Short mmCIF file of N, CA and C in Angstrom, two decimals:
data_model
loop_
_atom_site.label_atom_id
_atom_site.label_comp_id
_atom_site.label_asym_id
_atom_site.label_seq_id
_atom_site.Cartn_x
_atom_site.Cartn_y
_atom_site.Cartn_z
N MET A 1 0.78 -1.13 0.03
CA MET A 1 0.20 -0.15 -0.07
C MET A 1 0.43 1.45 0.31
N ALA A 2 0.33 2.27 -0.83
CA ALA A 2 1.20 3.42 -1.11
C ALA A 2 0.94 4.51 0.08
N ALA A 3 2.13 5.00 0.37
CA ALA A 3 1.89 5.82 1.85
C ALA A 3 0.70 7.27 1.17
N THR A 4 0.10 7.74 1.79
CA THR A 4 -0.31 9.20 1.23
C THR A 4 0.19 10.06 1.86
N LYS A 5 0.47 11.41 1.09
CA LYS A 5 1.12 12.50 2.00
C LYS A 5 -0.22 13.16 2.69
N PRO A 6 0.01 13.64 3.62
CA PRO A 6 -1.12 14.68 4.43
C PRO A 6 -1.22 15.82 3.28
N ARG A 7 -2.47 16.04 3.17
CA ARG A 7 -2.70 17.22 2.77
C ARG A 7 -3.19 18.80 3.59
N GLY A 8 -2.92 19.66 3.32
CA GLY A 8 -2.96 20.71 4.09
C GLY A 8 -4.10 21.61 3.22
N LEU A 9 -4.64 22.47 3.92
CA LEU A 9 -5.24 23.68 3.15
C LEU A 9 -5.47 23.89 1.94
N SER A 10 -5.76 23.75 0.91
CA SER A 10 -5.29 24.32 -0.31
C SER A 10 -5.85 25.89 -0.16
N ARG A 11 -5.21 26.06 -1.38
CA ARG A 11 -5.50 27.86 -1.61
C ARG A 11 -7.28 27.81 -1.66
N THR A 12 -7.66 27.23 -2.06
CA THR A 12 -9.24 27.17 -2.55
C THR A 12 -9.78 27.02 -0.51
N GLY A 13 -9.45 26.30 -0.19
CA GLY A 13 -10.28 26.20 1.24
C GLY A 13 -9.89 27.40 2.31
N VAL A 14 -8.43 27.96 2.01
CA VAL A 14 -8.16 29.13 2.46
C VAL A 14 -8.97 29.99 2.43
N THR A 15 -9.18 30.07 0.56
CA THR A 15 -10.27 31.46 0.30
C THR A 15 -11.44 30.83 0.68
N LEU A 16 -12.21 30.09 0.82
CA LEU A 16 -13.50 30.02 0.87
C LEU A 16 -13.08 30.38 2.61
N ALA A 17 -12.68 30.30 3.61
CA ALA A 17 -12.85 30.17 4.86
C ALA A 17 -12.37 32.13 5.44
N ALA A 18 -11.87 32.55 4.23
CA ALA A 18 -11.59 34.24 4.57
C ALA A 18 -13.02 34.58 3.79
N LEU A 19 -13.65 34.29 2.97
CA LEU A 19 -14.91 34.71 2.57
C LEU A 19 -16.33 34.42 3.46
N LEU A 20 -16.30 33.49 4.33
CA LEU A 20 -17.06 33.14 5.07
C LEU A 20 -17.36 33.87 5.70
N ALA A 21 -15.86 34.47 6.57
CA ALA A 21 -15.59 35.21 7.59
C ALA A 21 -15.80 36.57 7.79
N LEU A 22 -15.67 36.87 6.22
CA LEU A 22 -16.44 38.37 5.89
C LEU A 22 -17.82 38.13 5.57
N THR A 23 -18.14 37.16 5.49
CA THR A 23 -19.77 37.35 5.03
C THR A 23 -20.40 37.52 6.59
N VAL A 24 -19.96 36.49 7.47
CA VAL A 24 -20.72 36.63 8.94
C VAL A 24 -20.51 38.04 9.43
N ALA A 25 -19.60 38.48 9.37
CA ALA A 25 -18.89 40.11 9.65
C ALA A 25 -19.66 40.99 9.27
N ALA A 26 -19.96 40.77 7.75
CA ALA A 26 -20.66 41.87 7.02
C ALA A 26 -22.46 42.07 7.77
N GLY A 27 -22.65 40.51 7.62
CA GLY A 27 -24.29 40.18 8.37
C GLY A 27 -24.48 40.61 9.65
N CYS A 28 -23.59 41.27 10.25
CA CYS A 28 -23.67 41.84 11.84
C CYS A 28 -23.60 43.23 11.52
N ALA A 29 -23.64 43.86 10.01
CA ALA A 29 -23.25 45.04 10.12
C ALA A 29 -24.47 45.90 10.48
N SER A 30 -24.60 47.37 10.43
CA SER A 30 -25.83 47.70 10.82
C SER A 30 -26.10 48.50 9.47
N ASP A 31 -27.17 48.57 9.07
CA ASP A 31 -27.66 49.70 7.85
C ASP A 31 -27.69 51.00 7.87
N SER A 32 -27.36 51.31 9.23
CA SER A 32 -27.51 52.89 9.42
C SER A 32 -26.18 53.45 9.18
N ASP A 33 -26.38 54.63 8.97
CA ASP A 33 -25.17 55.49 8.60
C ASP A 33 -24.33 55.83 9.78
N GLU A 34 -24.70 55.59 11.21
CA GLU A 34 -24.16 55.85 12.09
C GLU A 34 -22.87 54.92 12.33
N PRO A 35 -22.04 55.14 12.81
CA PRO A 35 -20.91 54.19 12.96
C PRO A 35 -21.28 53.47 14.42
N ALA A 36 -20.79 52.41 14.36
CA ALA A 36 -20.91 51.08 15.20
C ALA A 36 -20.31 51.73 16.63
N LYS A 37 -21.28 50.88 17.39
CA LYS A 37 -20.69 51.67 18.91
C LYS A 37 -20.09 50.16 19.45
N ALA A 38 -18.79 50.38 20.22
CA ALA A 38 -18.41 49.14 20.52
C ALA A 38 -19.49 48.85 21.90
N SER A 39 -19.16 47.43 21.95
CA SER A 39 -19.98 46.93 23.29
C SER A 39 -18.98 46.02 23.81
N SER A 40 -19.68 46.06 24.96
CA SER A 40 -18.63 45.26 26.17
C SER A 40 -19.44 43.72 25.97
N PRO A 41 -18.44 43.16 26.37
CA PRO A 41 -19.09 41.37 26.05
C PRO A 41 -19.80 41.29 27.02
N PRO A 42 -20.92 40.49 27.20
CA PRO A 42 -22.10 40.08 28.07
C PRO A 42 -21.45 40.21 29.58
N SER A 43 -20.19 39.44 29.60
CA SER A 43 -19.72 39.41 31.11
C SER A 43 -19.14 40.24 31.81
N GLU A 44 -19.40 41.44 30.86
CA GLU A 44 -18.52 42.82 31.79
C GLU A 44 -20.06 43.70 31.81
N ARG A 45 -21.34 43.71 31.07
CA ARG A 45 -22.40 44.53 31.18
C ARG A 45 -22.71 44.47 32.47
N PRO A 46 -23.25 45.34 32.88
CA PRO A 46 -24.13 45.65 34.57
C PRO A 46 -25.43 44.63 34.16
N SER A 47 -25.68 43.91 35.41
CA SER A 47 -27.17 43.36 35.51
C SER A 47 -27.63 43.97 36.49
N ASN A 48 -28.83 43.80 36.46
CA ASN A 48 -29.88 44.22 37.70
C ASN A 48 -29.76 43.77 39.17
N ALA A 49 -29.18 42.26 38.55
CA ALA A 49 -28.93 41.47 39.91
C ALA A 49 -27.54 42.06 40.55
N ASP A 50 -26.45 42.70 39.53
CA ASP A 50 -25.38 42.99 40.51
C ASP A 50 -25.20 44.38 41.29
N SER A 51 -26.31 45.16 40.76
CA SER A 51 -26.54 46.14 41.18
C SER A 51 -26.74 46.64 42.35
N PRO A 52 -26.52 47.42 43.26
CA PRO A 52 -26.38 47.44 44.85
C PRO A 52 -28.18 47.76 44.86
N LYS A 53 -29.07 47.09 45.68
CA LYS A 53 -30.41 47.41 46.04
C LYS A 53 -30.40 48.53 47.07
N ARG A 54 -31.29 49.67 46.65
CA ARG A 54 -31.28 50.97 47.35
C ARG A 54 -32.74 49.95 48.50
N PRO A 55 -32.36 50.30 49.83
CA PRO A 55 -33.57 50.31 50.72
C PRO A 55 -34.70 51.00 50.50
N GLU A 56 -35.85 50.05 50.65
CA GLU A 56 -36.87 50.56 50.47
C GLU A 56 -37.14 51.41 51.42
N PRO A 57 -38.04 52.79 51.24
CA PRO A 57 -37.70 53.84 52.45
C PRO A 57 -39.41 53.53 53.19
N LYS A 58 -38.90 53.76 54.14
CA LYS A 58 -40.13 53.41 55.46
C LYS A 58 -41.25 54.26 55.44
N PRO A 59 -42.47 53.66 55.57
CA PRO A 59 -43.72 54.24 54.80
C PRO A 59 -43.87 55.16 56.06
N LYS A 60 -44.35 56.53 55.81
CA LYS A 60 -44.67 57.71 56.63
C LYS A 60 -46.30 57.85 57.15
N PRO A 61 -46.61 57.83 57.86
CA PRO A 61 -47.78 57.92 58.29
C PRO A 61 -48.86 59.22 57.85
N SER A 62 -49.73 58.15 57.36
CA SER A 62 -50.72 59.42 56.23
C SER A 62 -51.91 60.01 57.24
N VAL A 63 -51.66 59.00 58.46
CA VAL A 63 -52.47 59.55 59.24
C VAL A 63 -52.20 60.31 60.24
N SER A 64 -52.98 61.38 61.10
CA SER A 64 -52.36 62.15 62.20
C SER A 64 -52.64 61.47 63.85
N ALA A 65 -51.55 61.54 64.19
CA ALA A 65 -51.80 61.00 65.72
C ALA A 65 -51.47 62.56 66.57
N ALA A 66 -52.34 62.39 67.71
CA ALA A 66 -51.73 63.38 68.52
C ALA A 66 -50.44 63.65 68.83
N ASP A 67 -49.74 62.45 69.42
CA ASP A 67 -48.27 62.36 69.68
C ASP A 67 -47.31 62.09 68.65
N GLY A 68 -47.94 62.02 67.49
CA GLY A 68 -47.05 61.74 66.33
C GLY A 68 -46.48 60.29 66.25
N ARG A 69 -45.21 60.02 66.23
CA ARG A 69 -44.35 58.97 66.14
C ARG A 69 -43.40 59.08 67.64
N ASP A 70 -43.98 59.70 68.62
CA ASP A 70 -43.43 59.69 69.49
C ASP A 70 -43.36 58.46 70.48
N ILE A 71 -42.82 57.64 70.80
CA ILE A 71 -43.04 56.36 71.49
C ILE A 71 -42.86 56.57 73.34
N THR A 72 -42.00 57.55 73.27
CA THR A 72 -41.82 58.15 74.84
C THR A 72 -42.82 58.86 75.82
N ALA A 73 -44.12 59.18 74.68
CA ALA A 73 -45.19 59.92 75.23
C ALA A 73 -46.50 59.12 75.49
N CYS A 74 -45.69 57.55 75.61
CA CYS A 74 -46.49 56.60 75.87
C CYS A 74 -46.12 56.13 77.37
N ALA A 75 -44.96 56.71 78.35
CA ALA A 75 -44.40 55.88 79.17
C ALA A 75 -45.62 56.45 80.56
N ASP A 76 -46.15 57.00 80.53
CA ASP A 76 -47.42 57.62 81.42
C ASP A 76 -48.59 56.23 81.56
N GLY A 77 -48.72 56.04 79.96
CA GLY A 77 -50.01 55.17 80.00
C GLY A 77 -50.72 55.69 79.10
N ASN A 78 -50.54 56.98 78.70
CA ASN A 78 -51.29 57.74 77.83
C ASN A 78 -50.79 58.30 76.50
N CYS A 79 -51.04 57.79 75.16
CA CYS A 79 -50.79 58.12 73.93
C CYS A 79 -51.56 58.24 73.49
N GLU A 80 -51.38 58.98 72.23
CA GLU A 80 -51.62 58.09 70.62
C GLU A 80 -50.80 58.43 69.62
N ILE A 81 -50.28 57.26 69.17
CA ILE A 81 -49.23 57.66 68.19
C ILE A 81 -49.57 56.85 66.81
N ALA A 82 -48.69 56.95 65.99
CA ALA A 82 -48.63 56.27 64.75
C ALA A 82 -47.47 55.49 64.47
N VAL A 83 -47.29 54.00 64.02
CA VAL A 83 -46.24 53.48 64.05
C VAL A 83 -46.31 52.95 62.37
N SER A 84 -45.23 52.72 61.51
CA SER A 84 -45.26 51.90 60.68
C SER A 84 -43.90 50.78 60.51
N GLU A 85 -43.74 50.67 61.28
CA GLU A 85 -42.75 49.73 61.33
C GLU A 85 -42.70 48.88 63.01
N PRO A 86 -42.47 47.44 63.06
CA PRO A 86 -42.03 46.97 64.45
C PRO A 86 -41.59 47.97 65.57
N VAL A 87 -41.88 48.26 66.52
CA VAL A 87 -41.45 48.91 67.76
C VAL A 87 -41.82 48.34 69.06
N ARG A 88 -40.67 49.19 70.11
CA ARG A 88 -41.45 48.30 71.65
C ARG A 88 -41.32 49.54 72.22
N ILE A 89 -42.52 49.72 72.99
CA ILE A 89 -43.08 50.68 73.85
C ILE A 89 -43.23 50.72 75.16
N PRO A 90 -42.40 51.17 75.97
CA PRO A 90 -42.26 50.72 77.42
C PRO A 90 -43.57 51.87 77.93
N PHE A 91 -44.56 51.68 78.68
CA PHE A 91 -45.54 52.23 79.81
C PHE A 91 -45.48 51.63 80.66
N LYS A 92 -46.16 52.33 81.91
CA LYS A 92 -46.69 51.97 83.54
C LYS A 92 -48.14 51.54 83.38
N ALA A 93 -47.87 50.39 84.04
CA ALA A 93 -49.45 49.53 83.85
C ALA A 93 -49.60 49.53 85.50
N PRO A 94 -51.23 49.19 85.69
CA PRO A 94 -51.73 48.70 87.04
C PRO A 94 -50.56 48.33 88.06
N ARG A 95 -49.58 47.08 87.04
CA ARG A 95 -49.22 46.23 88.11
C ARG A 95 -47.57 46.53 88.05
N GLY A 96 -47.20 47.77 87.67
CA GLY A 96 -46.18 48.21 87.31
C GLY A 96 -45.42 48.34 85.92
N PRO A 97 -43.96 48.37 85.59
CA PRO A 97 -43.63 48.30 84.06
C PRO A 97 -44.34 47.25 83.33
N ALA A 98 -44.78 47.85 81.94
CA ALA A 98 -45.04 46.52 81.02
C ALA A 98 -44.57 47.36 79.76
N THR A 99 -44.38 46.62 78.61
CA THR A 99 -44.25 46.67 77.32
C THR A 99 -45.33 46.44 76.24
N LEU A 100 -45.75 46.95 75.43
CA LEU A 100 -46.35 46.89 73.96
C LEU A 100 -45.20 46.93 72.67
N SER A 101 -45.61 45.51 72.44
CA SER A 101 -44.58 45.46 71.38
C SER A 101 -44.98 45.33 70.13
N VAL A 102 -45.03 45.95 68.95
CA VAL A 102 -45.98 46.27 67.63
C VAL A 102 -45.11 44.85 66.82
N THR A 103 -45.18 43.72 66.64
CA THR A 103 -44.22 43.00 65.88
C THR A 103 -44.58 43.03 64.42
N GLU A 104 -45.75 43.21 63.56
CA GLU A 104 -45.90 43.06 62.51
C GLU A 104 -46.93 44.53 62.43
N VAL A 105 -46.57 45.16 61.39
CA VAL A 105 -47.70 46.40 60.70
C VAL A 105 -47.46 46.35 59.40
N GLY A 106 -48.72 46.62 58.35
CA GLY A 106 -48.47 46.48 57.10
C GLY A 106 -50.09 47.11 56.72
N PRO A 107 -50.08 47.14 55.51
CA PRO A 107 -51.25 47.69 54.82
C PRO A 107 -52.64 46.91 55.62
N ASN A 108 -53.19 47.45 56.22
CA ASN A 108 -54.58 47.31 56.99
C ASN A 108 -54.03 45.57 57.84
N SER A 109 -53.09 46.00 58.42
CA SER A 109 -52.47 44.73 59.45
C SER A 109 -51.88 45.31 60.48
N ILE A 110 -51.94 44.41 61.38
CA ILE A 110 -51.04 44.85 62.85
C ILE A 110 -51.19 43.48 63.90
N ALA A 111 -50.13 43.36 64.15
CA ALA A 111 -49.78 42.34 65.30
C ALA A 111 -49.09 42.97 66.70
N TYR A 112 -49.37 42.52 67.64
CA TYR A 112 -48.33 43.07 68.73
C TYR A 112 -48.63 41.93 69.98
N THR A 113 -47.97 42.38 70.99
CA THR A 113 -47.60 41.64 72.05
C THR A 113 -47.80 42.63 73.62
N VAL A 114 -48.24 42.35 74.58
CA VAL A 114 -48.16 43.27 75.58
C VAL A 114 -47.37 42.24 76.53
N LYS A 115 -46.77 42.60 77.32
CA LYS A 115 -46.18 41.95 78.78
C LYS A 115 -46.11 43.17 80.11
N SER A 116 -46.78 42.44 80.83
CA SER A 116 -47.09 43.60 82.09
C SER A 116 -46.95 42.21 83.35
N GLY A 117 -46.23 42.31 84.17
CA GLY A 117 -45.56 41.41 85.07
C GLY A 117 -44.97 40.26 84.91
N ASN A 118 -46.05 38.68 85.18
CA ASN A 118 -45.66 38.07 84.33
C ASN A 118 -46.90 37.53 83.59
N GLY A 119 -47.47 38.19 83.31
CA GLY A 119 -48.83 37.98 81.90
C GLY A 119 -48.38 38.54 80.70
N GLN A 120 -49.17 38.09 79.98
CA GLN A 120 -48.96 38.21 78.32
C GLN A 120 -50.40 38.34 77.60
N SER A 121 -50.35 39.17 76.62
CA SER A 121 -51.40 39.27 75.69
C SER A 121 -51.27 39.58 74.42
N LYS A 122 -51.57 38.96 73.24
CA LYS A 122 -51.36 39.19 72.27
C LYS A 122 -52.68 39.49 71.28
N GLY A 123 -52.35 40.22 70.18
CA GLY A 123 -53.82 40.86 69.33
C GLY A 123 -53.23 41.00 68.29
N SER A 124 -54.25 40.40 67.43
CA SER A 124 -53.92 41.08 65.94
C SER A 124 -54.94 41.05 65.13
N ALA A 125 -55.34 41.77 64.20
CA ALA A 125 -56.23 42.28 62.94
C ALA A 125 -55.61 42.44 61.96
N SER A 126 -56.26 41.92 60.86
CA SER A 126 -56.09 42.31 59.43
C SER A 126 -56.95 42.99 58.86
N GLY A 127 -57.03 43.73 58.09
CA GLY A 127 -58.28 44.47 57.06
C GLY A 127 -58.75 45.79 57.32
N PRO A 128 -59.50 46.39 56.80
CA PRO A 128 -59.83 47.72 56.54
C PRO A 128 -60.59 47.87 57.53
N GLY A 129 -60.32 49.01 58.55
CA GLY A 129 -61.16 49.30 59.71
C GLY A 129 -60.92 48.23 60.86
N GLN A 130 -60.15 47.61 60.52
CA GLN A 130 -59.79 46.51 61.86
C GLN A 130 -59.39 46.66 63.04
N GLY A 131 -59.36 46.17 64.32
CA GLY A 131 -58.16 46.76 64.93
C GLY A 131 -58.25 45.50 66.51
N CYS A 132 -57.56 46.12 67.47
CA CYS A 132 -57.80 45.29 68.66
C CYS A 132 -57.95 46.24 69.69
N ILE A 133 -58.70 45.68 70.81
CA ILE A 133 -58.39 46.46 72.20
C ILE A 133 -57.93 45.55 73.25
N THR A 134 -56.98 45.83 73.82
CA THR A 134 -56.37 45.27 75.28
C THR A 134 -56.48 45.76 76.70
N VAL A 135 -57.20 45.51 77.53
CA VAL A 135 -57.42 46.16 78.90
C VAL A 135 -56.65 45.50 79.86
N LEU A 136 -55.53 46.15 80.61
CA LEU A 136 -55.12 45.65 81.76
C LEU A 136 -55.58 46.11 82.55
N ARG A 137 -55.22 45.19 83.29
CA ARG A 137 -55.92 45.42 85.06
C ARG A 137 -54.89 44.92 85.95
N ASP A 138 -54.81 45.43 87.37
CA ASP A 138 -53.95 45.12 88.10
C ASP A 138 -54.30 43.23 88.56
N ASN A 139 -55.38 42.66 87.90
CA ASN A 139 -55.73 41.40 88.21
C ASN A 139 -55.74 40.52 86.95
N GLY A 140 -55.21 41.29 85.46
CA GLY A 140 -55.24 40.38 84.58
C GLY A 140 -55.44 41.19 83.59
N SER A 141 -55.96 40.65 82.04
CA SER A 141 -55.93 41.45 81.05
C SER A 141 -56.99 40.49 80.35
N GLY A 142 -57.49 41.23 79.08
CA GLY A 142 -58.58 40.90 78.07
C GLY A 142 -58.02 41.25 77.02
N ASN A 143 -58.63 40.95 75.89
CA ASN A 143 -58.10 41.17 74.28
C ASN A 143 -60.05 41.01 73.76
N SER A 144 -59.79 41.70 72.61
CA SER A 144 -61.03 41.83 71.92
C SER A 144 -60.53 42.52 70.05
N CYS A 145 -60.65 41.50 69.35
CA CYS A 145 -60.51 42.13 68.16
C CYS A 145 -61.15 41.86 66.55
N GLY A 146 -61.45 42.87 66.17
CA GLY A 146 -62.06 43.14 65.22
C GLY A 146 -62.73 44.09 64.87
N GLY A 147 -63.98 44.39 63.91
CA GLY A 147 -63.90 46.04 63.50
C GLY A 147 -64.16 46.70 64.48
N LEU A 148 -63.40 48.16 64.20
CA LEU A 148 -63.82 49.14 64.93
C LEU A 148 -64.56 50.36 64.71
N GLY A 149 -64.95 50.32 63.53
CA GLY A 149 -65.89 50.87 62.94
C GLY A 149 -65.38 52.60 63.15
N ALA A 150 -66.32 53.56 64.09
CA ALA A 150 -65.83 54.37 64.36
C ALA A 150 -65.78 54.89 66.06
N ALA A 151 -65.03 54.07 66.14
CA ALA A 151 -64.91 53.67 67.65
C ALA A 151 -64.39 55.11 68.39
N GLY A 152 -63.43 55.59 67.94
CA GLY A 152 -62.64 56.84 68.40
C GLY A 152 -61.70 56.44 69.57
N ARG A 153 -61.48 57.30 70.48
CA ARG A 153 -60.68 57.33 71.40
C ARG A 153 -61.26 56.24 72.34
N PRO A 154 -60.67 55.06 73.02
CA PRO A 154 -61.08 54.46 74.03
C PRO A 154 -61.47 55.06 75.14
N SER A 155 -62.55 55.00 75.90
CA SER A 155 -62.68 55.56 77.24
C SER A 155 -61.86 54.93 78.35
N PRO A 156 -61.54 55.80 79.60
CA PRO A 156 -60.36 55.41 80.50
C PRO A 156 -61.40 54.59 80.81
N GLN A 157 -60.59 53.89 81.99
CA GLN A 157 -61.40 52.50 82.89
C GLN A 157 -60.58 52.64 84.39
N PRO A 158 -61.41 52.58 85.52
CA PRO A 158 -60.76 52.74 86.45
C PRO A 158 -59.41 51.59 86.55
N ASP A 159 -58.48 51.91 87.22
CA ASP A 159 -57.46 51.02 87.52
C ASP A 159 -57.02 50.15 86.27
N ALA A 160 -56.97 50.69 85.05
CA ALA A 160 -56.49 50.14 83.87
C ALA A 160 -55.68 50.73 83.17
N VAL A 161 -55.33 50.35 82.31
CA VAL A 161 -54.79 50.90 81.07
C VAL A 161 -55.28 50.02 79.73
N VAL A 162 -56.26 51.14 78.57
CA VAL A 162 -56.58 50.35 77.50
C VAL A 162 -55.94 50.79 76.41
N ILE A 163 -55.57 49.79 75.81
CA ILE A 163 -54.80 49.69 74.56
C ILE A 163 -55.49 49.33 73.03
N GLN A 164 -55.90 50.13 72.30
CA GLN A 164 -56.18 50.29 71.19
C GLN A 164 -55.59 50.32 70.02
N ALA A 165 -55.45 49.29 68.95
CA ALA A 165 -54.50 49.15 67.80
C ALA A 165 -55.33 49.22 66.64
N ALA A 166 -55.55 50.25 65.73
CA ALA A 166 -56.21 50.07 64.31
C ALA A 166 -55.35 50.04 63.51
N THR A 167 -55.86 49.13 62.29
CA THR A 167 -55.02 48.73 61.53
C THR A 167 -55.11 50.53 60.28
N GLY A 168 -53.94 50.45 59.49
CA GLY A 168 -54.10 51.86 58.40
C GLY A 168 -54.16 51.30 57.30
N GLU A 169 -54.65 52.07 56.18
CA GLU A 169 -54.48 51.06 54.27
C GLU A 169 -52.99 51.12 54.25
N ASN A 170 -51.94 52.19 54.36
CA ASN A 170 -51.10 52.35 54.04
C ASN A 170 -50.04 51.81 54.40
N GLY A 171 -50.35 50.74 55.81
CA GLY A 171 -49.23 49.85 56.41
C GLY A 171 -48.76 51.15 57.51
N THR A 172 -49.82 51.93 58.05
CA THR A 172 -49.15 52.88 59.36
C THR A 172 -50.33 52.47 60.15
N ALA A 173 -50.48 51.94 61.46
CA ALA A 173 -51.60 51.67 62.84
C ALA A 173 -51.25 53.17 63.59
N VAL A 174 -52.39 52.81 63.98
CA VAL A 174 -52.30 54.19 65.04
C VAL A 174 -52.58 53.26 66.31
N LEU A 175 -51.89 53.56 67.27
CA LEU A 175 -51.75 53.26 68.58
C LEU A 175 -52.60 54.10 69.87
N GLN A 176 -53.62 53.74 70.59
CA GLN A 176 -54.21 54.75 71.70
C GLN A 176 -53.61 53.88 72.96
N LEU A 177 -53.50 54.33 73.83
CA LEU A 177 -53.00 53.83 75.15
C LEU A 177 -54.06 54.93 76.10
N VAL A 178 -54.49 54.42 77.07
CA VAL A 178 -55.55 55.31 77.66
C VAL A 178 -55.33 54.89 79.48
N SER A 179 -55.37 55.51 80.07
CA SER A 179 -55.27 55.20 81.42
C SER A 179 -56.23 56.32 82.32
N ASP A 180 -56.70 55.78 83.39
CA ASP A 180 -57.06 57.01 84.26
C ASP A 180 -56.34 57.78 85.02
N ARG A 181 -55.37 57.84 84.62
CA ARG A 181 -54.12 58.63 85.69
C ARG A 181 -53.79 59.80 84.83
#
């Protein structure tokens, strides 16, 4: 058997390869008279996933409250404040120091826990016009949640602190603490 000589690319093959490369390059050209803009490779282009995320602005209360957002106004057990994020509010209750912790607040929703002495009470409501009322007394507490309607400010009760938490449309809840002091 005769040995065959390996064949390299013929001139025709080289010419065809060059024509193919030119055809592909011409197919990518623009029909406009504007000069082509340099583009960075896909790996160098910024993506939405790579860009830093800006923190969402905290909602500002759209409702007015007598004490604004000042949680220190509640220290004596009497206040009306607007909240739009979880917050911890210390206040004076019939059995001594107590804490109202708003654990969740959003559009038409609120959840909270009240701790006083060794006791604890929880309330949560969701929906337009909904809310909860918690009454703290020397001998215990009680809760009621549901529609508040046009309830307004709760009335003071003897030897008690009444807490009313009302939902708000835009994620702002109104808290009212009322005592007979």
